[in-house]
XYZ file of C-alpha atoms in Angstrom:
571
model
C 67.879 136.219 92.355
C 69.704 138.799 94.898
C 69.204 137.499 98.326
C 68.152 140.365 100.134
C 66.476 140.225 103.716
C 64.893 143.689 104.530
C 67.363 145.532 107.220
C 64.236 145.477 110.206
C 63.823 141.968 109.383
C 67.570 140.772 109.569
C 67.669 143.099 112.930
C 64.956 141.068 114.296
C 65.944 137.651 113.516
C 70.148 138.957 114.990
C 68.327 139.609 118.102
C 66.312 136.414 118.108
C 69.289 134.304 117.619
C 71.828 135.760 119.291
C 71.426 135.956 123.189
C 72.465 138.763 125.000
C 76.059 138.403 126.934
C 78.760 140.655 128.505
C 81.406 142.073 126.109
C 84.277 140.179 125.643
C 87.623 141.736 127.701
C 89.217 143.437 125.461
C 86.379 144.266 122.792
C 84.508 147.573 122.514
C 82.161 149.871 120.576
C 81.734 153.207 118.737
C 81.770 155.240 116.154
C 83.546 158.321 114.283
C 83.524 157.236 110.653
C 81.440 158.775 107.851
C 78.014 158.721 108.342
C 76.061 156.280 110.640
C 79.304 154.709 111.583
C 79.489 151.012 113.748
C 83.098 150.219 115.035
C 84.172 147.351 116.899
C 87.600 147.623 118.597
C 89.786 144.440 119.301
C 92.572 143.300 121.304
C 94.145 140.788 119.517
C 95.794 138.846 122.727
C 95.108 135.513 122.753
C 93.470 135.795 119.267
C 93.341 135.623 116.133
C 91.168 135.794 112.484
C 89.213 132.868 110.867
C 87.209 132.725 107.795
C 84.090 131.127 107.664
C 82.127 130.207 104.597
C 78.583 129.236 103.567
C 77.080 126.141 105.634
C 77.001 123.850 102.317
C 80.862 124.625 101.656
C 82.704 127.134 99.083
C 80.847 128.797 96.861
C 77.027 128.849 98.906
C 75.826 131.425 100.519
C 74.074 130.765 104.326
C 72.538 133.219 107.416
C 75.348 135.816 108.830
C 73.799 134.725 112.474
C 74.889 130.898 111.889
C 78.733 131.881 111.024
C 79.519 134.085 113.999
C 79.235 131.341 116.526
C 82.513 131.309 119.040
C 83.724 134.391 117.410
C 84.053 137.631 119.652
C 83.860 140.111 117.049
C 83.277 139.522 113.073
C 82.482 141.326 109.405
C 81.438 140.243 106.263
C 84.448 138.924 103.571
C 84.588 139.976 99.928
C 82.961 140.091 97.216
C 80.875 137.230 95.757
C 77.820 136.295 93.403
C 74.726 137.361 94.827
C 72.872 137.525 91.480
C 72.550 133.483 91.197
C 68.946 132.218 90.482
C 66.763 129.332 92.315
C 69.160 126.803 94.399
C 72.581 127.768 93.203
C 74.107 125.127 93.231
C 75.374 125.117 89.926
C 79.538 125.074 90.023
C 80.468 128.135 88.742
C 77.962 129.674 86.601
C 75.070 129.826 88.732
C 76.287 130.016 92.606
C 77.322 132.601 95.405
C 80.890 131.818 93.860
C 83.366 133.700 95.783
C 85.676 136.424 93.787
C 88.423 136.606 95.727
C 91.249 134.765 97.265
C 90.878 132.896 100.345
C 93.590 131.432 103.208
C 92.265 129.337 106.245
C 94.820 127.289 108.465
C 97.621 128.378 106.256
C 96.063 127.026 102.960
C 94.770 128.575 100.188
C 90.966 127.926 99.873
C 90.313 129.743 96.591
C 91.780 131.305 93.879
C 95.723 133.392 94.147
C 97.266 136.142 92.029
C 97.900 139.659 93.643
C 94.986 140.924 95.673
C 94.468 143.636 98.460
C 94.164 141.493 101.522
C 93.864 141.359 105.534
C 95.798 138.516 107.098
C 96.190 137.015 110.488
C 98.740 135.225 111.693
C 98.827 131.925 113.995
C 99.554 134.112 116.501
C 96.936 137.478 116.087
C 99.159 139.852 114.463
C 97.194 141.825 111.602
C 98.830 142.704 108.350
C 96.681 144.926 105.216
C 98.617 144.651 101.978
C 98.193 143.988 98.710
C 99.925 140.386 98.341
C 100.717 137.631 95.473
C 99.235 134.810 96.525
C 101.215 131.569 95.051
C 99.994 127.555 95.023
C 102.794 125.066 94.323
C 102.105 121.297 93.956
C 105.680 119.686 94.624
C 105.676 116.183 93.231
C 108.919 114.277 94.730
C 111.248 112.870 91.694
C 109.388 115.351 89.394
C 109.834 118.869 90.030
C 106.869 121.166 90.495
C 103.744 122.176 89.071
C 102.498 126.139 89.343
C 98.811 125.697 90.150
C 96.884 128.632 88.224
C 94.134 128.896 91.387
C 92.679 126.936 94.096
C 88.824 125.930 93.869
C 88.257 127.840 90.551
C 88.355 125.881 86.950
C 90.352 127.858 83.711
C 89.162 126.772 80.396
C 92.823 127.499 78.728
C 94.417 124.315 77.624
C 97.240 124.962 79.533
C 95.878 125.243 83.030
C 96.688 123.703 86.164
C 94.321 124.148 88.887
C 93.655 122.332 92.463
C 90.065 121.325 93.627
C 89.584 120.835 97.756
C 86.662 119.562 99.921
C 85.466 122.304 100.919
C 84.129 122.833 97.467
C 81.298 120.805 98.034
C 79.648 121.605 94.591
C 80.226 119.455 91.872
C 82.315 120.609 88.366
C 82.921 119.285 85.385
C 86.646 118.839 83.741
C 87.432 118.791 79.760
C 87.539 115.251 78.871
C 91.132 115.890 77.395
C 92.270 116.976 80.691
C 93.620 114.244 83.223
C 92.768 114.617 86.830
C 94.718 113.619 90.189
C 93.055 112.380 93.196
C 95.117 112.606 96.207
C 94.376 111.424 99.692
C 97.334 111.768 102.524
C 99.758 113.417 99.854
C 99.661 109.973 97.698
C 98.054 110.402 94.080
C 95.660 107.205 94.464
C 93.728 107.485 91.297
C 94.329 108.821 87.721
C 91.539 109.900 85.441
C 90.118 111.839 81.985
C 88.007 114.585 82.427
C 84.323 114.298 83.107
C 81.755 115.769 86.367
C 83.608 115.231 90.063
C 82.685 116.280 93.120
C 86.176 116.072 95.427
C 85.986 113.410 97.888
C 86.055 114.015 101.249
C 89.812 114.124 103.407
C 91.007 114.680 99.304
C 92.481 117.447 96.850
C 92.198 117.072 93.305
C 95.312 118.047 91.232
C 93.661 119.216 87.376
C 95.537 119.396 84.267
C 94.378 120.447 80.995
C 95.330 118.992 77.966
C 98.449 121.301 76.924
C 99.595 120.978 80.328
C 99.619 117.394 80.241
C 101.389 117.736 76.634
C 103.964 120.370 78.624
C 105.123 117.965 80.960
C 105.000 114.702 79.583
C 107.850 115.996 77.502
C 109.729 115.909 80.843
C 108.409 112.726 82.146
C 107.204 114.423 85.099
C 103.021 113.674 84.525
C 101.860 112.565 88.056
C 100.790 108.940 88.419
C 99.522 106.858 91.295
C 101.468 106.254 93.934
C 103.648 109.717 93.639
C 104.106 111.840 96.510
C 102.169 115.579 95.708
C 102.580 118.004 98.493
C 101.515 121.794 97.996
C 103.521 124.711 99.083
C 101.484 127.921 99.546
C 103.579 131.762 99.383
C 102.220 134.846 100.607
C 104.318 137.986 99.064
C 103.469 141.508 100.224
C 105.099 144.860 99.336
C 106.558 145.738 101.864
C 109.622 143.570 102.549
C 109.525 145.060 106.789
C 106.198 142.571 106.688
C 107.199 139.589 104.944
C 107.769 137.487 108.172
C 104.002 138.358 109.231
C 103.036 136.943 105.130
C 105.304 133.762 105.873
C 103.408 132.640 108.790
C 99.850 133.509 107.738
C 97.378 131.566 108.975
C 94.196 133.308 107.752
C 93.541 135.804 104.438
C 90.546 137.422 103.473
C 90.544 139.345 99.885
C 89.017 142.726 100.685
C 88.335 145.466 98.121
C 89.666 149.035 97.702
C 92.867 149.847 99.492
C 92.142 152.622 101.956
C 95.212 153.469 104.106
C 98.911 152.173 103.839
C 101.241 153.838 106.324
C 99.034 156.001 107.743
C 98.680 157.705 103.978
C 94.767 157.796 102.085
C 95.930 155.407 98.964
C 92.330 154.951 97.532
C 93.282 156.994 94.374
C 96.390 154.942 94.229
C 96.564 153.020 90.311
C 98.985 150.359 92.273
C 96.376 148.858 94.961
C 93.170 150.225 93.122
C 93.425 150.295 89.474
C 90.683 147.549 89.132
C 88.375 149.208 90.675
C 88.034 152.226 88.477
C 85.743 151.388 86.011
C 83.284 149.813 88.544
C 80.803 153.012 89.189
C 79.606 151.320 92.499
C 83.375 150.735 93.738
C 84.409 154.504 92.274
C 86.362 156.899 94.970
C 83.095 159.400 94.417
C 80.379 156.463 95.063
C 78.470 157.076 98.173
C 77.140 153.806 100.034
C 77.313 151.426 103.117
C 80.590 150.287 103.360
C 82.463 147.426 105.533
C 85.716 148.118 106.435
C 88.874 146.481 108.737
C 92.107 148.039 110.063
C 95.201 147.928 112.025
C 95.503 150.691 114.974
C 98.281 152.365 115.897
C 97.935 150.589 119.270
C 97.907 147.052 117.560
C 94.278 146.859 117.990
C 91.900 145.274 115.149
C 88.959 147.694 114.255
C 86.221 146.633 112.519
C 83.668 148.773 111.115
C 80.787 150.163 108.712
C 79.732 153.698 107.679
C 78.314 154.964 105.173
C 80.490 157.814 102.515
C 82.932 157.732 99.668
C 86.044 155.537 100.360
C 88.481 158.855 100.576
C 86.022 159.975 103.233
C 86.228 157.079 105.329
C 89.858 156.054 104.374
C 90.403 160.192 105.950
C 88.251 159.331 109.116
C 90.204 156.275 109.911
C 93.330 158.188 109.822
C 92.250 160.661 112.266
C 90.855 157.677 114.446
C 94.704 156.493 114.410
C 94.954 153.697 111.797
C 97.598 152.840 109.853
C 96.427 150.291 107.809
C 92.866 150.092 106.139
C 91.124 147.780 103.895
C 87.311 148.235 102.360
C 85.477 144.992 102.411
C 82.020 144.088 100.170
C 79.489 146.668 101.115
C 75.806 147.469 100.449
C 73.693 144.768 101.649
C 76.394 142.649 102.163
C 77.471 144.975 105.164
C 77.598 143.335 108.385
C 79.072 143.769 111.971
C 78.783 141.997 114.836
C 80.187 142.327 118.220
C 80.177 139.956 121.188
C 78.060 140.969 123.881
C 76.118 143.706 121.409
C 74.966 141.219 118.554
C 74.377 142.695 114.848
C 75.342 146.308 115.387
C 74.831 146.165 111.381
C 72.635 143.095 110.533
C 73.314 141.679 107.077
C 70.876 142.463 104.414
C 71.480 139.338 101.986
C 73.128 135.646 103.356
C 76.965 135.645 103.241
C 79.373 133.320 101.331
C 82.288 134.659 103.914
C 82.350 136.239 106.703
C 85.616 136.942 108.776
C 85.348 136.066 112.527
C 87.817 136.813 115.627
C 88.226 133.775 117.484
C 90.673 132.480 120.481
C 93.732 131.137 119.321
C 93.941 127.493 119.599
C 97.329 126.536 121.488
C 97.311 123.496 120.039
C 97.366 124.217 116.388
C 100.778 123.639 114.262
C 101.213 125.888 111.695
C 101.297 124.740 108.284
C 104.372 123.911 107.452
C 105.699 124.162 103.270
C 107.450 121.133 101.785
C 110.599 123.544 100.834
C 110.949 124.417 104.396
C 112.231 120.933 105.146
C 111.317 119.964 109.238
C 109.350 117.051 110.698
C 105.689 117.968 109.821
C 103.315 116.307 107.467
C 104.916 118.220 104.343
C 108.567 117.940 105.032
C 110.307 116.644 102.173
C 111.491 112.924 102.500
C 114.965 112.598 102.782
C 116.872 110.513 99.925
C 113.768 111.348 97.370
C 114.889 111.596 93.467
C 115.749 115.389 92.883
C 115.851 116.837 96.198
C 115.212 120.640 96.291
C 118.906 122.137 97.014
C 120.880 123.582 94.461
C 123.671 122.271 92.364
C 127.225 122.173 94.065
C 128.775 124.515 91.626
C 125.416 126.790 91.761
C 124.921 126.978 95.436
C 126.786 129.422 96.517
C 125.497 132.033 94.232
C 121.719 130.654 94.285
C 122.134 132.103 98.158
C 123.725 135.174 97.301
C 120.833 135.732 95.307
C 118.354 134.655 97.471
C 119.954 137.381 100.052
C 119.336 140.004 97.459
C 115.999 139.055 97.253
C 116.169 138.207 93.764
C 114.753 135.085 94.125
C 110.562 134.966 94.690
C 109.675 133.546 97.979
C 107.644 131.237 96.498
C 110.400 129.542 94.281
C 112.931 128.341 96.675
C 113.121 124.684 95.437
C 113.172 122.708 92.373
C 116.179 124.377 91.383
C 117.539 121.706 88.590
C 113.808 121.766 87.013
C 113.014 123.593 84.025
C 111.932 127.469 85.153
C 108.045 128.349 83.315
C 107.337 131.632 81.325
C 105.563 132.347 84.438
C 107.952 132.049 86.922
C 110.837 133.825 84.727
C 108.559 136.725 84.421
C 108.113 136.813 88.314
C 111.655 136.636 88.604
C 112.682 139.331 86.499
C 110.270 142.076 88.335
C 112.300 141.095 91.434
C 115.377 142.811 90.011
C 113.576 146.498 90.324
C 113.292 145.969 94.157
C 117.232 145.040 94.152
C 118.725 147.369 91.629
C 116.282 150.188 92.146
C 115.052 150.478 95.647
C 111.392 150.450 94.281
C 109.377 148.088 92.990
C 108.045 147.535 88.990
C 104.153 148.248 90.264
C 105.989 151.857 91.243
C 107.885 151.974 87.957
C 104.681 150.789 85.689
C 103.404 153.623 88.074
C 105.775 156.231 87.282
C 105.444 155.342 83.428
C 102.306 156.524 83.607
C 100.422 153.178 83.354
C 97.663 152.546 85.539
C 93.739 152.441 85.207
C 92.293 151.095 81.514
C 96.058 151.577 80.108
C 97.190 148.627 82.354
C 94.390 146.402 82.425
C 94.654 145.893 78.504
C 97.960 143.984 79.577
C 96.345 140.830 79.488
C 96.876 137.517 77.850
C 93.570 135.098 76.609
C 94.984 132.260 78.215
C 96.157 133.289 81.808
C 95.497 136.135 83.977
C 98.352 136.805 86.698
C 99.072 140.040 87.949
C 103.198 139.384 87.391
C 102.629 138.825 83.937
C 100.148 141.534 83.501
C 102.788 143.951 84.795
C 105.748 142.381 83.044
C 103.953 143.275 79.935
C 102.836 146.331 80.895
C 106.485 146.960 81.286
C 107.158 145.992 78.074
C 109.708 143.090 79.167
C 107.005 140.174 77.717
C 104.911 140.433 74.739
C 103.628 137.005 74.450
C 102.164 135.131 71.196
C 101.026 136.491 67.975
C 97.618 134.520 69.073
C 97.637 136.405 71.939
C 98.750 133.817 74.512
C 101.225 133.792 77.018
C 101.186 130.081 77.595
C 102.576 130.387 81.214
C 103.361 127.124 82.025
C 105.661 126.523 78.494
C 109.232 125.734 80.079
C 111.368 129.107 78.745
C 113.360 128.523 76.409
C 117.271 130.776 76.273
C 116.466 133.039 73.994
C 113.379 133.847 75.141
C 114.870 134.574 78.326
C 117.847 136.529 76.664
C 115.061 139.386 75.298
C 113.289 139.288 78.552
C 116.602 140.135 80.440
C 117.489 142.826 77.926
C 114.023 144.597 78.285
C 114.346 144.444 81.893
C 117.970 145.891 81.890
C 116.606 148.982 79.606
C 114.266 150.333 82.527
C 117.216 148.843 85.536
C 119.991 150.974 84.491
C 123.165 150.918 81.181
C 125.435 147.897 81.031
C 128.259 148.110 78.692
C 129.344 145.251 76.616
C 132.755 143.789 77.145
C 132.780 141.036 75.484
C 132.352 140.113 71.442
C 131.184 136.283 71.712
C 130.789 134.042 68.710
C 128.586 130.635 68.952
C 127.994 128.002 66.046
C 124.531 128.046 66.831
C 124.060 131.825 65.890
C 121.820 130.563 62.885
C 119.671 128.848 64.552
C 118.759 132.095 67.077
C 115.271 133.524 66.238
C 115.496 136.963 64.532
C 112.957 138.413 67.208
C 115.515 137.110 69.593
C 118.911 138.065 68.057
C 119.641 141.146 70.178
C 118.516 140.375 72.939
C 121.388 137.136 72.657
C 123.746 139.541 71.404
C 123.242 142.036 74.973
C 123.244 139.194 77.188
C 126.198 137.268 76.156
C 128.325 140.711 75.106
C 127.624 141.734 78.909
C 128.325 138.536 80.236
C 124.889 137.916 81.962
C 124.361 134.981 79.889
C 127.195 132.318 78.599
C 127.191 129.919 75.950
C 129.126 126.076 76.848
C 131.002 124.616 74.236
C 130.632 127.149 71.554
C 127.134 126.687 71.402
C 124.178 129.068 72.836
C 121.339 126.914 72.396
C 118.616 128.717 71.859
C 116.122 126.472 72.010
C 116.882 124.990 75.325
C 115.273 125.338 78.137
C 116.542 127.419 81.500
C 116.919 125.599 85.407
C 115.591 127.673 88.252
C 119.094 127.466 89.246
C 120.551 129.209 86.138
C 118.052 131.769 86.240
C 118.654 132.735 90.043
C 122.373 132.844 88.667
C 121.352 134.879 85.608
C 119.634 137.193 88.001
C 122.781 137.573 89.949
C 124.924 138.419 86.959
C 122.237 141.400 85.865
C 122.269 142.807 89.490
C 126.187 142.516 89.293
C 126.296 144.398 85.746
C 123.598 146.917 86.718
C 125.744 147.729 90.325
C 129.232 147.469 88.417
C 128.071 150.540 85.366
């Protein structure tokens, strides 16, 4: 059932629990948005943003006036289930599961993909964007695994997902699937599917039956006693931010974009598009709506009001922001301010509610495995496979990497096998390079956006790269309407992805007329797309052969990428 409190109810019990107390320095009231407006100003010196969820873990929902302790200023999170019936404590179908993704203390806590975000960093800078959220499991002597999300099961055969303990709920795994229990980064137990609930100080590393059958072909299945460490990427838009996304310590999913550079974007198709066909979430609905963003002072505001989104996303311009963000609303609204208690009281419990806290000196920011260094996820030295490039690749893995054709999030692994997935994320960073504009602005400019894009999806995986790669026409998937993301690519496959890609980058003429003995064995679908990429020299063959059917290194792709951005600048 929905959990509403009645408003004069959930004002009397904010006032009843929280005592009355001075304003923090630096935090203040007032108002100026839409109608009935509550705004909290903050100086972020000394702090920074925490998320707090529901007192039984992830996925429960608990009193707004019991998850504000210590903070000096906080709002209600995102969106969750607040339809569940009796106890809830049913894993996901019947709980206050949480919709979007979550980042505390540099980890992801839920879910990934692309979503419109705030984020803190260890240090209190603020940064609204709409960011690709990426969870890697790095298992030493055995390449890497792209985890499909955090604390939220996919039925699809080939999915890889990772459970934490602060999903306190149980859930129950396919019995073809094998699960991975690791404590201290050490896989200490190896099991079939069946109902878990993830012991405490553990992760649990899930994968489904065609995963397993993916990588067992590689010998690189987990087993006890292997080292699994997780590397978690944070990739906005704008490239200016990037160094605030690579030392993120806290992210909150919000909900429609309101202001990016100063600019109303709420009828922009490239932050909002998913939010169209939800009437309540429309640019013309009229409710109570929770909102955060940046100042042009560098202060935090937090606020709610009640209009359309272009109405308040218009206000907070002319307060001076230049960032904005729309967070749940309706009876999920809630602000509170240090020293003035629930200026808007919650109407329903809260699964997550974003607080402003003091920054704790002695906190060490998470540190990735890829990043090398001395912390807990450093990668040993001397392991099997170690993630630098090839001697005859290196040099032109880091020119890529300086062209930013390289994801941030794939920086190591390089002599593994590259996945459907992360080819697909690699090609849309060519637009960036080669265009000076991202593919969400080309998909844009093609006139696909709304309904149009969100039919770009696949059955078995839902990732906003590979939704806009195939809006863009560069991947098509399976005639069963897969996209099997986790398949290592295979040349050819990667040959018509390349020549797609090079049809909306720019004209590169053939020089060359190559010849291989394998030509018969070249899928007909496939057959151009060979012919473009070896003619142009973007792809090579080795020893007469093209071999088709083999499958592509991160290495050679970064290289691949290199040759396309070479071709595209040399027409």
């Amino acid at each position: 059932m929905k959990r509403f409190l009645s408003l004069a109810l959930a004002a009397a019990m904010a006032l009843a629990l929280i005592p009355a107390a001075h304003a923090a320095s630096g935090v203040t009231t007032g108002s100026g948005v839409a109608s009935g407006s509550k705004l909290v100003y903050v100086d972020m010196t000394g702090r920074t943003g925490d998320v707090v969820t529901g007192a039984a873990g992830l996925h429960t929902d608990t009193a707004a006036s019991s998850m504000v302790t210590g903070s000096v200023a906080a709002i209600n999170g995102g969106f969750f289930n607040s339809y569940y019936s009796g106890a809830g404590n049913v894993f996901p179908s019947n709980c206050a599961e949480v919709y979007g993704a979550l980042v505390r203390d540099g980890q992801v806590l839920h879910a990934g993909d692309a979503n419109n975000v705030i984020g803190f960093t260890y240090d209190g800078k603020v940064a609204i964007d709409r960011v690709t959220i990426q969870t890697t499991a790095v298992i030493s002597g055995k390449g890497t695994a792209t985890v499909w999300g955090v604390n939220k099961l996919y039925n699809d055969s080939t999915g890889i997902m990772l459970m934490t303990d602060d999903l306190k709920l149980s859930y129950t795994v396919p019995t073809s699937s094998k699960v991975f229990t690791i404590k201290d980064d050490k896989v200490v137990s190896v099991n079939g599917g069946g109902t878990y609930t993830t012991p405490a100080g553990c992760k649990v590393l899930i994968y489904n039956s065609g995963a397993v059958a993916n990588v067992s072909q590689w010998n690189s299945l987990p087993a006890v006693g292997d080292t699994i460490r997780l590397a978690y990427n944070y990739t906005g838009t704008r490239t200016a931010d990037q160094s605030l996304w690579d030392n993120m310590k806290t992210i909150v999913t919000g909900g429609r974009m309101l202001v990016q550079n100063k600019q109303n974007v709420t009828g922009s198709s490239s932050y909002n598009s998913q939010y169209d066909s939800d009437p309540k979430q429309s640019n013309t609905s009229s409710s109570l709506r929770s909102f955060a963003a940046v100042m042009g002072d560098g202060r935090l505001l937090l606020g709610t009001a009640s209009g359309t989104f272009p109405q308040i996303a218009n206000d907070l311009i002319g307060l001076g922001a230049v960032h904005a963000i729309s967070l749940d609303g309706g009876a999920s609204s809630m602000l509170y301010a240090d020293g003035s208690g629930f200026l808007t009281p919650a109407g329903r419990e809260l699964a997550v509610v974003l607080t402003i806290v003091p920054q704790d000196p002695n906190e060490t920011p998470y540190e990735n495995p890829e990043s090398g260094g001395t912390g807990s996820n450093a990668i040993d030295p001397g392991v099997a496979d170690p993630h630098t490039p090839s001697s005859w690749a290196a040099a032109d893995v880091e020119k890529a990497r300086s062209l930013g054709l390289i994801p941030s999030w794939l920086t190591y692994g390089y002599k593994g096998p590259i996945t459907r997935a992360e080819f697909a994320a690699t090609v849309l960073q060519l637009f960036p390079a080669c265009l000076g504009k991202s593919a969400d602005t080309v998909r844009h400019e093609m006139g696909i956006y709304g309904d149009a894009f969100a039919s770009y999806k696949f059955t078995d995986y839902d990732n906003y790269n590979v939704q806009l790669a195939a809006a863009l026409g560069i991947v098509t998937g399976y005639e069963d309407g897969t996209f099997r993301p986790n398949n290592s690519i295979t040349r050819e496959q990667a040959a018509i992805m390349i020549q797609r890609a090079v049809k909306l980058l720019g004209t590169v003429t053939p020089t060359k007329n190559p010849t291989f003995t394998d030509a018969a064995k070249v899928s007909s679908w496939a057959a151009e797309g060979v012919q473009f990429v070896t003619s142009c020299g973007i792809m090579n063959g080795s020893n007469n052969a093209f071999n088709p059917q083999g499958t592509y290194t991160r290495e050679q792709t970064y290289i691949t990428m290199l040759n396309v951005y070479n071709a595209i600048q040399g027409s």
